[in-house]
Tab-separated table of C-alpha atoms in Angstrom:
chain	number	residue	atom	x	y	z
U	747	UNK	CA	-62.773	105.755	120.066
U	748	UNK	CA	-59.307	105.568	121.604
U	749	UNK	CA	-56.602	107.659	119.997
U	750	UNK	CA	-53.918	105.131	120.957
U	751	UNK	CA	-52.925	102.805	118.115
U	752	UNK	CA	-53.470	99.089	118.624
U	753	UNK	CA	-50.287	97.260	119.638
U	754	UNK	CA	-48.528	95.444	116.843
U	755	UNK	CA	-48.697	91.662	117.200
U	756	UNK	CA	-46.161	89.076	116.143
U	757	UNK	CA	-46.696	87.648	112.645
U	758	UNK	CA	-48.220	84.167	112.451
U	759	UNK	CA	-45.990	82.636	109.779
U	760	UNK	CA	-44.698	79.310	111.165
U	761	UNK	CA	-46.071	75.901	110.209
U	762	UNK	CA	-45.522	72.608	112.035
U	763	UNK	CA	-42.254	71.583	110.358
U	764	UNK	CA	-40.855	75.113	110.488
U	765	UNK	CA	-41.299	75.022	114.286
U	766	UNK	CA	-39.827	71.500	114.509
U	767	UNK	CA	-36.851	72.704	112.463
U	768	UNK	CA	-36.288	75.637	114.814
U	769	UNK	CA	-36.339	73.229	117.754
U	770	UNK	CA	-33.805	70.931	116.060
U	771	UNK	CA	-31.644	73.914	115.132
U	772	UNK	CA	-31.679	74.992	118.764
U	773	UNK	CA	-30.727	71.458	119.903
U	774	UNK	CA	-27.718	71.401	117.515
U	775	UNK	CA	-27.339	67.704	116.503
U	776	UNK	CA	-23.583	68.085	115.830
U	777	UNK	CA	-22.854	68.725	119.524
U	778	UNK	CA	-22.881	64.964	120.124
U	779	UNK	CA	-19.388	64.881	118.573
U	780	UNK	CA	-18.120	68.001	120.372
U	781	UNK	CA	-18.920	66.614	123.827
U	782	UNK	CA	-18.180	62.948	122.998
U	783	UNK	CA	-14.759	62.953	124.668
U	784	UNK	CA	-15.980	64.676	127.849
U	785	UNK	CA	-18.976	62.355	128.252
U	786	UNK	CA	-16.957	59.239	127.384
U	787	UNK	CA	-14.586	60.083	130.228
U	788	UNK	CA	-17.431	60.774	132.670
U	789	UNK	CA	-19.470	57.666	131.827
U	790	UNK	CA	-16.611	55.183	131.303
U	791	UNK	CA	-17.538	54.764	127.667
U	792	UNK	CA	-21.358	54.618	127.564
U	793	UNK	CA	-22.280	57.908	125.937
U	794	UNK	CA	-25.498	56.483	124.372
U	795	UNK	CA	-26.732	55.545	127.869
U	796	UNK	CA	-26.280	59.149	129.020
U	797	UNK	CA	-28.333	60.377	126.048
U	798	UNK	CA	-30.983	57.729	126.691
U	799	UNK	CA	-31.333	58.739	130.352
U	800	UNK	CA	-31.579	62.419	129.420
U	801	UNK	CA	-34.108	61.661	126.663
U	802	UNK	CA	-36.350	59.673	129.008
U	803	UNK	CA	-36.280	62.535	131.508
U	804	UNK	CA	-37.105	65.031	128.774
U	805	UNK	CA	-40.003	62.969	127.329
U	806	UNK	CA	-42.062	63.368	130.516
U	807	UNK	CA	-41.273	67.077	130.553
U	808	UNK	CA	-42.174	67.441	126.861
U	809	UNK	CA	-45.598	65.945	127.570
U	810	UNK	CA	-46.096	68.529	130.312
U	811	UNK	CA	-45.024	71.382	128.020
U	812	UNK	CA	-47.445	70.171	125.362
U	813	UNK	CA	-50.335	70.106	127.797
U	814	UNK	CA	-49.610	73.530	129.269
U	815	UNK	CA	-49.204	75.230	125.898
U	816	UNK	CA	-52.763	74.103	125.073
U	817	UNK	CA	-54.019	75.740	128.261
U	818	UNK	CA	-51.988	78.950	127.822
U	819	UNK	CA	-51.330	79.439	124.068
U	820	UNK	CA	-48.841	82.266	124.481
U	821	UNK	CA	-45.136	82.844	124.117
U	822	UNK	CA	-43.338	82.854	127.456
U	823	UNK	CA	-43.066	79.131	128.145
U	824	UNK	CA	-42.334	78.150	131.769
U	825	UNK	CA	-42.553	81.802	132.862
U	826	UNK	CA	-46.157	81.982	131.675
U	827	UNK	CA	-47.230	78.626	133.088
U	828	UNK	CA	-45.737	79.293	136.527
U	829	UNK	CA	-47.205	82.810	136.620
U	830	UNK	CA	-50.686	81.560	135.826
U	831	UNK	CA	-50.827	78.400	137.897
U	832	UNK	CA	-48.669	79.282	140.922
U	833	UNK	CA	-48.050	83.048	141.265
U	834	UNK	CA	-46.667	85.852	139.063
U	835	UNK	CA	-43.723	86.264	141.450
U	836	UNK	CA	-42.805	82.592	141.079
U	837	UNK	CA	-43.241	82.916	137.328
U	838	UNK	CA	-40.853	85.856	137.275
U	839	UNK	CA	-38.161	83.896	139.134
U	840	UNK	CA	-38.607	80.877	136.852
U	841	UNK	CA	-38.371	83.153	133.814
U	842	UNK	CA	-35.366	84.926	135.281
U	843	UNK	CA	-33.598	81.599	135.932
U	844	UNK	CA	-34.323	80.393	132.395
U	845	UNK	CA	-33.186	83.701	130.986
U	846	UNK	CA	-29.613	82.968	132.078
U	847	UNK	CA	-29.428	79.825	129.952
U	848	UNK	CA	-31.322	81.232	127.003
U	849	UNK	CA	-29.210	84.398	126.911
U	850	UNK	CA	-26.007	82.376	127.093
U	851	UNK	CA	-26.850	80.000	124.233
U	852	UNK	CA	-26.561	82.625	121.463
U	853	UNK	CA	-23.374	83.834	123.184
U	854	UNK	CA	-21.967	80.280	123.272
U	855	UNK	CA	-22.617	79.806	119.564
U	856	UNK	CA	-20.914	83.101	118.733
U	857	UNK	CA	-17.983	82.024	120.902
U	858	UNK	CA	-17.724	78.638	119.136
U	859	UNK	CA	-17.730	80.310	115.717
U	860	UNK	CA	-15.057	82.722	116.957
U	861	UNK	CA	-12.878	79.768	118.013
U	862	UNK	CA	-13.329	78.019	114.661
U	863	UNK	CA	-12.448	81.151	112.695
U	864	UNK	CA	-9.519	82.022	114.960
U	865	UNK	CA	-8.048	78.589	114.224
U	866	UNK	CA	-8.238	79.271	110.485
U	867	UNK	CA	-7.244	82.956	110.648
U	868	UNK	CA	-5.083	83.419	113.784
U	869	UNK	CA	-3.839	86.808	112.612
U	870	UNK	CA	-7.351	88.343	112.739
U	871	UNK	CA	-8.514	89.614	116.169
U	872	UNK	CA	-11.335	87.449	117.527
U	873	UNK	CA	-13.610	90.376	118.326
U	874	UNK	CA	-13.934	91.180	114.607
U	875	UNK	CA	-15.447	87.745	113.954
U	876	UNK	CA	-17.784	88.127	116.920
U	877	UNK	CA	-19.065	91.544	115.835
U	878	UNK	CA	-19.610	90.454	112.225
U	879	UNK	CA	-21.270	87.176	113.174
U	880	UNK	CA	-23.548	88.623	115.865
U	881	UNK	CA	-24.567	91.479	113.558
U	882	UNK	CA	-25.603	89.012	110.841
U	883	UNK	CA	-27.599	86.781	113.220
U	884	UNK	CA	-29.267	89.784	114.855
U	885	UNK	CA	-30.229	91.291	111.498
U	886	UNK	CA	-31.847	88.054	110.315
U	887	UNK	CA	-33.880	87.773	113.509
U	888	UNK	CA	-34.854	91.424	113.329
U	889	UNK	CA	-36.076	91.563	109.747
U	890	UNK	CA	-38.067	88.333	109.328
U	891	UNK	CA	-38.985	85.296	111.370
U	892	UNK	CA	-39.974	83.324	108.254
U	893	UNK	CA	-36.572	83.957	106.636
U	894	UNK	CA	-34.874	82.880	109.853
U	895	UNK	CA	-36.905	79.668	109.758
U	896	UNK	CA	-35.982	78.900	106.130
U	897	UNK	CA	-32.238	79.428	106.654
U	898	UNK	CA	-32.387	77.385	109.864
U	899	UNK	CA	-34.085	74.524	107.992
U	900	UNK	CA	-31.334	74.394	105.360
U	901	UNK	CA	-28.607	74.345	108.008
U	902	UNK	CA	-30.330	71.608	110.031
U	903	UNK	CA	-30.696	69.471	106.880
U	904	UNK	CA	-26.969	69.912	106.159
U	905	UNK	CA	-26.109	68.635	109.647
U	906	UNK	CA	-28.366	65.593	109.337
U	907	UNK	CA	-26.880	64.669	105.944
U	908	UNK	CA	-23.317	64.798	107.330
U	909	UNK	CA	-24.307	62.732	110.373
U	910	UNK	CA	-25.842	60.143	108.022
U	911	UNK	CA	-22.574	60.022	106.046
U	912	UNK	CA	-20.673	59.555	109.329
U	913	UNK	CA	-22.939	56.617	110.256
U	914	UNK	CA	-22.394	55.011	106.826
U	915	UNK	CA	-18.594	55.379	107.001
U	916	UNK	CA	-18.517	54.076	110.567
U	917	UNK	CA	-20.673	51.084	109.629
U	918	UNK	CA	-18.105	50.181	106.975
U	919	UNK	CA	-15.228	50.601	109.444
U	920	UNK	CA	-16.948	48.428	112.053
U	921	UNK	CA	-17.564	45.678	109.524
U	922	UNK	CA	-13.851	45.828	108.722
U	923	UNK	CA	-13.074	45.001	112.362
U	924	UNK	CA	-12.317	48.465	113.772
U	925	UNK	CA	-13.590	49.584	117.164
U	926	UNK	CA	-15.983	47.015	118.640
U	927	UNK	CA	-16.013	45.190	115.306
U	928	UNK	CA	-19.798	45.427	115.081
U	929	UNK	CA	-22.594	47.956	115.417
U	930	UNK	CA	-24.714	45.453	117.348
U	931	UNK	CA	-22.624	45.133	120.496
U	932	UNK	CA	-24.344	46.292	123.694
U	933	UNK	CA	-21.051	47.657	125.049
U	934	UNK	CA	-21.998	51.285	124.182
U	935	UNK	CA	-24.970	50.924	126.552
U	936	UNK	CA	-23.431	48.921	129.380
U	937	UNK	CA	-20.284	47.016	130.282
U	938	UNK	CA	-18.400	46.070	133.423
U	939	UNK	CA	-17.186	48.982	135.496
U	940	UNK	CA	-20.060	51.321	134.547
U	941	UNK	CA	-22.113	52.819	137.405
U	942	UNK	CA	-25.481	54.569	137.338
U	943	UNK	CA	-24.019	57.645	139.022
U	944	UNK	CA	-21.553	58.055	136.177
U	945	UNK	CA	-24.335	57.745	133.608
U	946	UNK	CA	-26.393	60.404	135.417
U	947	UNK	CA	-23.319	62.642	135.565
U	948	UNK	CA	-22.941	62.290	131.810
U	949	UNK	CA	-26.658	62.950	131.357
U	950	UNK	CA	-26.290	66.322	133.119
U	951	UNK	CA	-23.826	67.285	130.382
U	952	UNK	CA	-25.781	65.982	127.393
U	953	UNK	CA	-29.113	67.374	128.629
U	954	UNK	CA	-27.653	70.689	127.437
U	955	UNK	CA	-28.214	69.285	123.930
U	956	UNK	CA	-31.934	68.842	124.615
U	957	UNK	CA	-32.483	72.460	125.605
U	958	UNK	CA	-34.456	73.599	122.588
U	959	UNK	CA	-37.551	71.449	122.492
U	960	UNK	CA	-39.005	73.624	125.277
U	961	UNK	CA	-38.014	76.797	123.406
U	962	UNK	CA	-40.562	75.815	120.757
U	963	UNK	CA	-43.247	77.187	123.063
U	964	UNK	CA	-41.742	80.639	122.505
U	965	UNK	CA	-43.106	80.535	118.940
U	966	UNK	CA	-46.721	79.936	119.984
U	967	UNK	CA	-47.817	83.447	119.016
U	968	UNK	CA	-46.126	83.062	115.612
U	969	UNK	CA	-47.551	79.624	114.800
U	970	UNK	CA	-50.126	79.521	112.028
U	971	UNK	CA	-52.139	77.200	114.272
U	972	UNK	CA	-51.359	77.066	117.993
U	973	UNK	CA	-52.613	73.461	118.088
U	974	UNK	CA	-49.503	72.362	116.177
U	975	UNK	CA	-47.136	73.514	118.932
U	976	UNK	CA	-47.612	70.541	121.322
U	977	UNK	CA	-47.069	68.155	118.407
U	978	UNK	CA	-43.951	70.094	117.347
U	979	UNK	CA	-42.529	69.823	120.884
U	980	UNK	CA	-42.767	66.031	120.922
U	981	UNK	CA	-41.573	65.661	117.314
U	982	UNK	CA	-38.508	67.852	117.851
U	983	UNK	CA	-37.588	66.001	121.040
U	984	UNK	CA	-38.023	62.517	119.561
U	985	UNK	CA	-36.269	63.315	116.256
U	986	UNK	CA	-33.438	65.106	118.031
U	987	UNK	CA	-33.150	62.346	120.629
U	988	UNK	CA	-32.993	59.680	117.915
U	989	UNK	CA	-30.230	61.580	116.086
U	990	UNK	CA	-28.221	62.008	119.296
U	991	UNK	CA	-28.614	58.350	120.278
U	992	UNK	CA	-27.747	56.874	116.866
U	993	UNK	CA	-24.757	59.193	116.368
U	994	UNK	CA	-23.496	58.465	119.905
U	995	UNK	CA	-23.985	54.706	119.395
U	996	UNK	CA	-21.886	54.591	116.230
U	997	UNK	CA	-19.251	56.965	117.634
U	998	UNK	CA	-18.923	54.868	120.808
U	999	UNK	CA	-18.827	51.626	118.787
U	1000	UNK	CA	-16.042	53.005	116.587
U	1001	UNK	CA	-14.160	54.673	119.477
U	1002	UNK	CA	-14.883	52.632	122.642
U	1003	UNK	CA	-12.072	54.480	124.454
U	1004	UNK	CA	-10.292	57.789	124.007
U	1005	UNK	CA	-7.024	56.101	123.103
U	1006	UNK	CA	-5.457	57.898	120.164
U	1007	UNK	CA	-7.203	61.235	120.775
U	1008	UNK	CA	-4.857	64.145	121.419
U	1009	UNK	CA	-7.583	66.620	122.464
U	1010	UNK	CA	-10.578	65.268	124.375
U	1011	UNK	CA	-12.365	68.532	125.265
U	1012	UNK	CA	-13.709	68.809	121.689
U	1013	UNK	CA	-13.347	65.552	119.774
U	1014	UNK	CA	-15.320	66.535	116.649
U	1015	UNK	CA	-12.333	67.381	114.393
U	1016	UNK	CA	-10.420	64.208	115.285
U	1017	UNK	CA	-13.493	61.990	114.972
U	1018	UNK	CA	-14.048	63.366	111.471
U	1019	UNK	CA	-10.395	62.919	110.481
U	1020	UNK	CA	-10.219	59.346	111.788
U	1021	UNK	CA	-13.543	58.487	110.118
U	1022	UNK	CA	-13.175	59.868	106.604
U	1023	UNK	CA	-9.884	61.670	106.164
U	1024	UNK	CA	-9.084	65.327	105.568
U	1025	UNK	CA	-11.834	66.049	103.034
U	1026	UNK	CA	-14.513	64.611	105.315
U	1027	UNK	CA	-13.039	66.577	108.205
U	1028	UNK	CA	-13.472	69.816	106.244
U	1029	UNK	CA	-17.080	68.909	105.460
U	1030	UNK	CA	-17.749	67.871	109.053
U	1031	UNK	CA	-16.331	71.066	110.502
U	1032	UNK	CA	-18.402	73.002	107.954
U	1033	UNK	CA	-21.467	71.192	109.272
U	1034	UNK	CA	-20.396	72.106	112.819
U	1035	UNK	CA	-20.252	75.779	111.822
U	1036	UNK	CA	-23.682	75.380	110.179
U	1037	UNK	CA	-24.926	73.853	113.436
U	1038	UNK	CA	-23.684	76.856	115.399
U	1039	UNK	CA	-25.391	79.236	112.971
U	1040	UNK	CA	-28.674	77.297	113.100
U	1041	UNK	CA	-28.556	77.207	116.888
U	1042	UNK	CA	-27.753	80.928	116.975
U	1043	UNK	CA	-30.761	81.762	114.815
U	1044	UNK	CA	-33.143	79.595	116.843
U	1045	UNK	CA	-31.840	80.499	120.311
U	1046	UNK	CA	-31.645	84.225	119.498
U	1047	UNK	CA	-35.235	84.132	118.266
U	1048	UNK	CA	-36.594	82.247	121.278
U	1049	UNK	CA	-34.898	84.238	124.041
U	1050	UNK	CA	-35.921	87.531	122.458
U	1051	UNK	CA	-39.527	86.326	122.642
U	1052	UNK	CA	-39.157	85.405	126.307
U	1053	UNK	CA	-37.838	88.896	127.036
U	1054	UNK	CA	-40.708	90.351	124.976
U	1055	UNK	CA	-43.371	88.460	126.957
U	1056	UNK	CA	-41.830	89.212	130.354
U	1057	UNK	CA	-41.570	92.900	129.435
U	1058	UNK	CA	-45.111	92.984	128.031
U	1059	UNK	CA	-46.367	91.894	131.421
U	1060	UNK	CA	-44.460	94.620	133.246
U	1061	UNK	CA	-44.891	98.347	133.780
U	1062	UNK	CA	-42.818	101.402	133.031
U	1063	UNK	CA	-40.594	102.731	130.259
U	1064	UNK	CA	-38.152	99.801	130.242
U	1065	UNK	CA	-40.957	97.259	129.924
U	1066	UNK	CA	-42.591	99.221	127.098
U	1067	UNK	CA	-39.261	99.400	125.272
U	1068	UNK	CA	-38.447	95.711	125.608
U	1069	UNK	CA	-41.952	94.681	124.527
U	1070	UNK	CA	-41.819	96.840	121.381
U	1071	UNK	CA	-42.828	95.022	118.183
U	1072	UNK	CA	-41.597	96.549	114.926
U	1073	UNK	CA	-44.698	97.575	112.916
U	1074	UNK	CA	-43.204	96.448	109.584
U	1075	UNK	CA	-41.146	93.373	110.472
U	1076	UNK	CA	-43.556	92.193	113.208
U	1077	UNK	CA	-40.628	91.041	115.365
U	1078	UNK	CA	-39.767	92.033	118.982
U	1079	UNK	CA	-37.138	94.478	117.769
U	1080	UNK	CA	-35.735	95.845	121.044
U	1081	UNK	CA	-35.501	92.391	122.608
U	1082	UNK	CA	-33.717	91.057	119.500
U	1083	UNK	CA	-31.171	93.895	119.669
U	1084	UNK	CA	-30.641	93.323	123.406
U	1085	UNK	CA	-29.818	89.633	122.842
U	1086	UNK	CA	-27.385	90.689	120.125
U	1087	UNK	CA	-25.685	93.098	122.505
U	1088	UNK	CA	-25.260	90.371	125.148
U	1089	UNK	CA	-23.873	87.989	122.506
U	1090	UNK	CA	-21.034	90.441	121.829
U	1091	UNK	CA	-19.540	89.318	125.152
U	1092	UNK	CA	-18.350	86.246	123.227
U	1093	UNK	CA	-15.342	88.363	122.300
U	1094	UNK	CA	-14.175	88.335	125.937
U	1095	UNK	CA	-15.401	85.163	127.650
U	1096	UNK	CA	-14.043	81.621	127.475
U	1097	UNK	CA	-16.145	78.612	126.486
U	1098	UNK	CA	-15.389	76.829	129.765
U	1099	UNK	CA	-16.651	79.768	131.847
U	1100	UNK	CA	-19.878	80.280	129.889
U	1101	UNK	CA	-20.762	76.601	129.509
U	1102	UNK	CA	-20.432	76.064	133.266
U	1103	UNK	CA	-23.446	78.329	133.829
U	1104	UNK	CA	-25.763	76.614	131.352
U	1105	UNK	CA	-28.449	74.101	132.430
U	1106	UNK	CA	-29.186	75.593	135.880
U	1107	UNK	CA	-32.242	77.609	134.876
U	1108	UNK	CA	-33.433	75.198	132.204
U	1109	UNK	CA	-33.675	72.301	134.652
U	1110	UNK	CA	-35.480	74.544	137.140
U	1111	UNK	CA	-37.947	75.463	134.395
U	1112	UNK	CA	-38.438	71.802	133.435
U	1113	UNK	CA	-39.166	70.849	137.044
U	1114	UNK	CA	-41.616	73.719	137.533
U	1115	UNK	CA	-43.502	73.018	134.279
U	1116	UNK	CA	-44.114	69.443	135.445
U	1117	UNK	CA	-45.364	70.876	138.747
U	1118	UNK	CA	-47.756	73.258	136.960
U	1119	UNK	CA	-49.511	70.284	135.318
U	1120	UNK	CA	-50.266	68.813	138.746
U	1121	UNK	CA	-51.340	72.190	140.138
U	1122	UNK	CA	-53.535	73.175	137.178
U	1123	UNK	CA	-55.262	69.891	136.408
U	1124	UNK	CA	-55.205	67.878	139.643
U	1125	UNK	CA	-55.389	70.598	142.309
U	1126	UNK	CA	-57.277	73.467	140.676
U	1127	UNK	CA	-59.604	71.504	138.408
U	1128	UNK	CA	-59.871	68.347	140.551
U	1129	UNK	CA	-59.074	66.086	137.601
U	1130	UNK	CA	-57.912	63.047	139.572
U	1131	UNK	CA	-60.984	60.847	139.328
U	1132	UNK	CA	-60.178	57.587	137.644
U	1133	UNK	CA	-56.889	55.887	136.775
U	1134	UNK	CA	-56.434	57.762	133.480
U	1135	UNK	CA	-56.661	61.203	135.087
U	1136	UNK	CA	-54.391	60.171	137.958
U	1137	UNK	CA	-51.740	58.942	135.518
U	1138	UNK	CA	-51.965	61.981	133.191
U	1139	UNK	CA	-52.316	64.684	135.815
U	1140	UNK	CA	-50.225	63.348	138.699
U	1141	UNK	CA	-48.044	60.320	137.919
U	1142	UNK	CA	-46.461	61.397	134.600
U	1143	UNK	CA	-45.582	64.972	135.658
U	1144	UNK	CA	-44.361	63.678	139.036
U	1145	UNK	CA	-41.966	61.314	137.248
U	1146	UNK	CA	-40.839	64.253	135.109
U	1147	UNK	CA	-40.195	66.321	138.248
U	1148	UNK	CA	-38.232	63.488	139.831
U	1149	UNK	CA	-36.001	62.882	136.794
U	1150	UNK	CA	-35.255	66.553	136.103
U	1151	UNK	CA	-34.685	67.035	139.820
U	1152	UNK	CA	-32.086	64.248	139.762
U	1153	UNK	CA	-30.311	65.953	136.855
U	1154	UNK	CA	-30.439	69.328	138.607
U	1155	UNK	CA	-28.994	67.863	141.811
U	1156	UNK	CA	-26.067	66.394	139.854
U	1157	UNK	CA	-25.070	69.618	138.092
U	1158	UNK	CA	-21.462	70.743	138.212
U	1159	UNK	CA	-20.611	72.820	141.279
U	1160	UNK	CA	-19.751	75.874	139.157
U	1161	UNK	CA	-23.147	75.679	137.431
U	1162	UNK	CA	-24.921	75.649	140.799
U	1163	UNK	CA	-22.766	78.489	142.140
U	1164	UNK	CA	-23.230	80.842	139.174
U	1165	UNK	CA	-26.873	79.867	138.869
U	1166	UNK	CA	-27.608	80.708	142.505
U	1167	UNK	CA	-25.844	84.056	142.116
U	1168	UNK	CA	-28.030	84.824	139.094
U	1169	UNK	CA	-31.156	83.718	140.999
U	1170	UNK	CA	-30.216	85.999	143.898
U	1171	UNK	CA	-29.988	88.943	141.497
U	1172	UNK	CA	-33.444	87.964	140.227
U	1173	UNK	CA	-34.879	87.966	143.751
U	1174	UNK	CA	-33.451	91.457	144.347
U	1175	UNK	CA	-34.921	92.619	141.025
U	1176	UNK	CA	-38.317	91.162	141.989
U	1177	UNK	CA	-38.200	92.990	145.330
U	1178	UNK	CA	-37.578	96.261	143.490
U	1179	UNK	CA	-40.316	95.672	140.906
U	1180	UNK	CA	-42.919	94.711	143.525
U	1181	UNK	CA	-41.736	97.249	146.113
U	1182	UNK	CA	-40.975	94.444	148.571
U	1183	UNK	CA	-44.067	92.473	147.453
U	1184	UNK	CA	-46.427	95.386	148.133
U	1185	UNK	CA	-47.311	95.606	144.428
U	1186	UNK	CA	-48.530	92.631	142.404
U	1187	UNK	CA	-46.882	91.642	139.154
U	1188	UNK	CA	-49.426	91.436	136.354
U	1189	UNK	CA	-49.674	88.808	133.651
U	1190	UNK	CA	-51.283	89.478	130.286
U	1191	UNK	CA	-51.208	86.965	127.475
U	1192	UNK	CA	-52.149	89.278	124.631
U	1193	UNK	CA	-52.049	88.062	121.063
U	1194	UNK	CA	-53.446	89.049	117.706
U	1195	UNK	CA	-56.955	87.953	118.510
U	1196	UNK	CA	-56.872	85.150	115.987
U	1197	UNK	CA	-59.251	82.973	117.921
U	1198	UNK	CA	-56.916	81.133	120.247
U	1199	UNK	CA	-58.800	78.858	122.638
U	1200	UNK	CA	-57.805	80.792	125.751
U	1201	UNK	CA	-57.384	84.423	126.631
U	1202	UNK	CA	-55.735	85.082	129.985
U	1203	UNK	CA	-56.704	88.107	132.009
U	1204	UNK	CA	-54.333	90.149	134.177
U	1205	UNK	CA	-55.735	88.386	137.225
U	1206	UNK	CA	-54.772	85.045	135.731
U	1207	UNK	CA	-58.247	83.627	135.149
U	1208	UNK	CA	-58.579	81.626	131.937
U	1209	UNK	CA	-61.487	82.673	129.784
U	1210	UNK	CA	-62.897	80.356	127.137
U	1211	UNK	CA	-62.991	82.539	124.031
U	1212	UNK	CA	-65.215	80.057	122.207
U	1213	UNK	CA	-68.172	80.766	124.457
């Protein structure tokens, strides 16, 4: 009998709606009001169209994520799927690219909270708020995933309630003749002077809001039943997309132009004030802070699990440290602390600088996940006989690749520049880890042995555990 203790596995504590809630918390429904001014300017006043385009693109990708998480029921998301279906080296670069976005999201939320608190308490140094906030978020993620899920659920519900109140107040204002004078005008979707290129440009901004449905796959090894994860992916995307679209529709109907706004980079406070007065503004900003907290909890949890899985598949002291699971809390402790340390940079960076780097890796991951469906089902397993298999295994993921590719190609120049720099660092890191490709990266999808339908060996061959 081996003297080495068995590795501690993550705790399976998350049900379907807990996972959906984490996805919605990650997506941050309130951001539709923060970016409303920016997207209105880019799209010439058709913000709902930008959300609709992004949602359609994400639906095809969500289907691909759902299918691949059934094949490889492990945390790791696009990194895992690319490693298993294409090559571990490709998987590493996909994971590395995604890591940039996922690491920055907790940092962005800490930065937003810092800005809110600095506006209320200008005499207090911003770094104090960052340290206190990051410490609280890190502690919650470290001690219990189930507690993180419960708090996230409460905060998401608070956001949805305030958005519903906004819709009700706006409906009343529209009926009174303000804005477009009706909620049923098609002007928020299309009007003269609007071009498809502008809508796609706006979609590249709002697709940032959809980053989160894919992060649900990070919780696969903590789901009570891994079969609920594909359903949670689609539910989170569709619920989140509906919230974004409805909120954007009513906001655009009430404010068809930016006339009267003094600050268009973040229109949330003024939208709230113009909609319901000072008291509603206080409530709305409170919901925005709740949104940042919920997103922090969810994004911190998901990226720490990506780091955990990538480290678990590596070799050496650093990999063993980053893949450490606390024996009592059953959370990836070192990875959680690392994400917290990175988030402290919110004390120094600006929101404009950080946000310019987000979306690069996520859109790469989305494109690759669609490709892995074609590679795994159509190429490897020859499942292209008959119209149904052709549509499921080739046509749908190909459409997903095309749409996410269009979004990626229309990213802001700064996002492409910083993203390519980060990718170059990843390539150098891969060369070091593989000794210039002379040593193969291994992939191991270990779990707690709870009877998942697939166990993946280090060579990447799926083994049916039910046989």
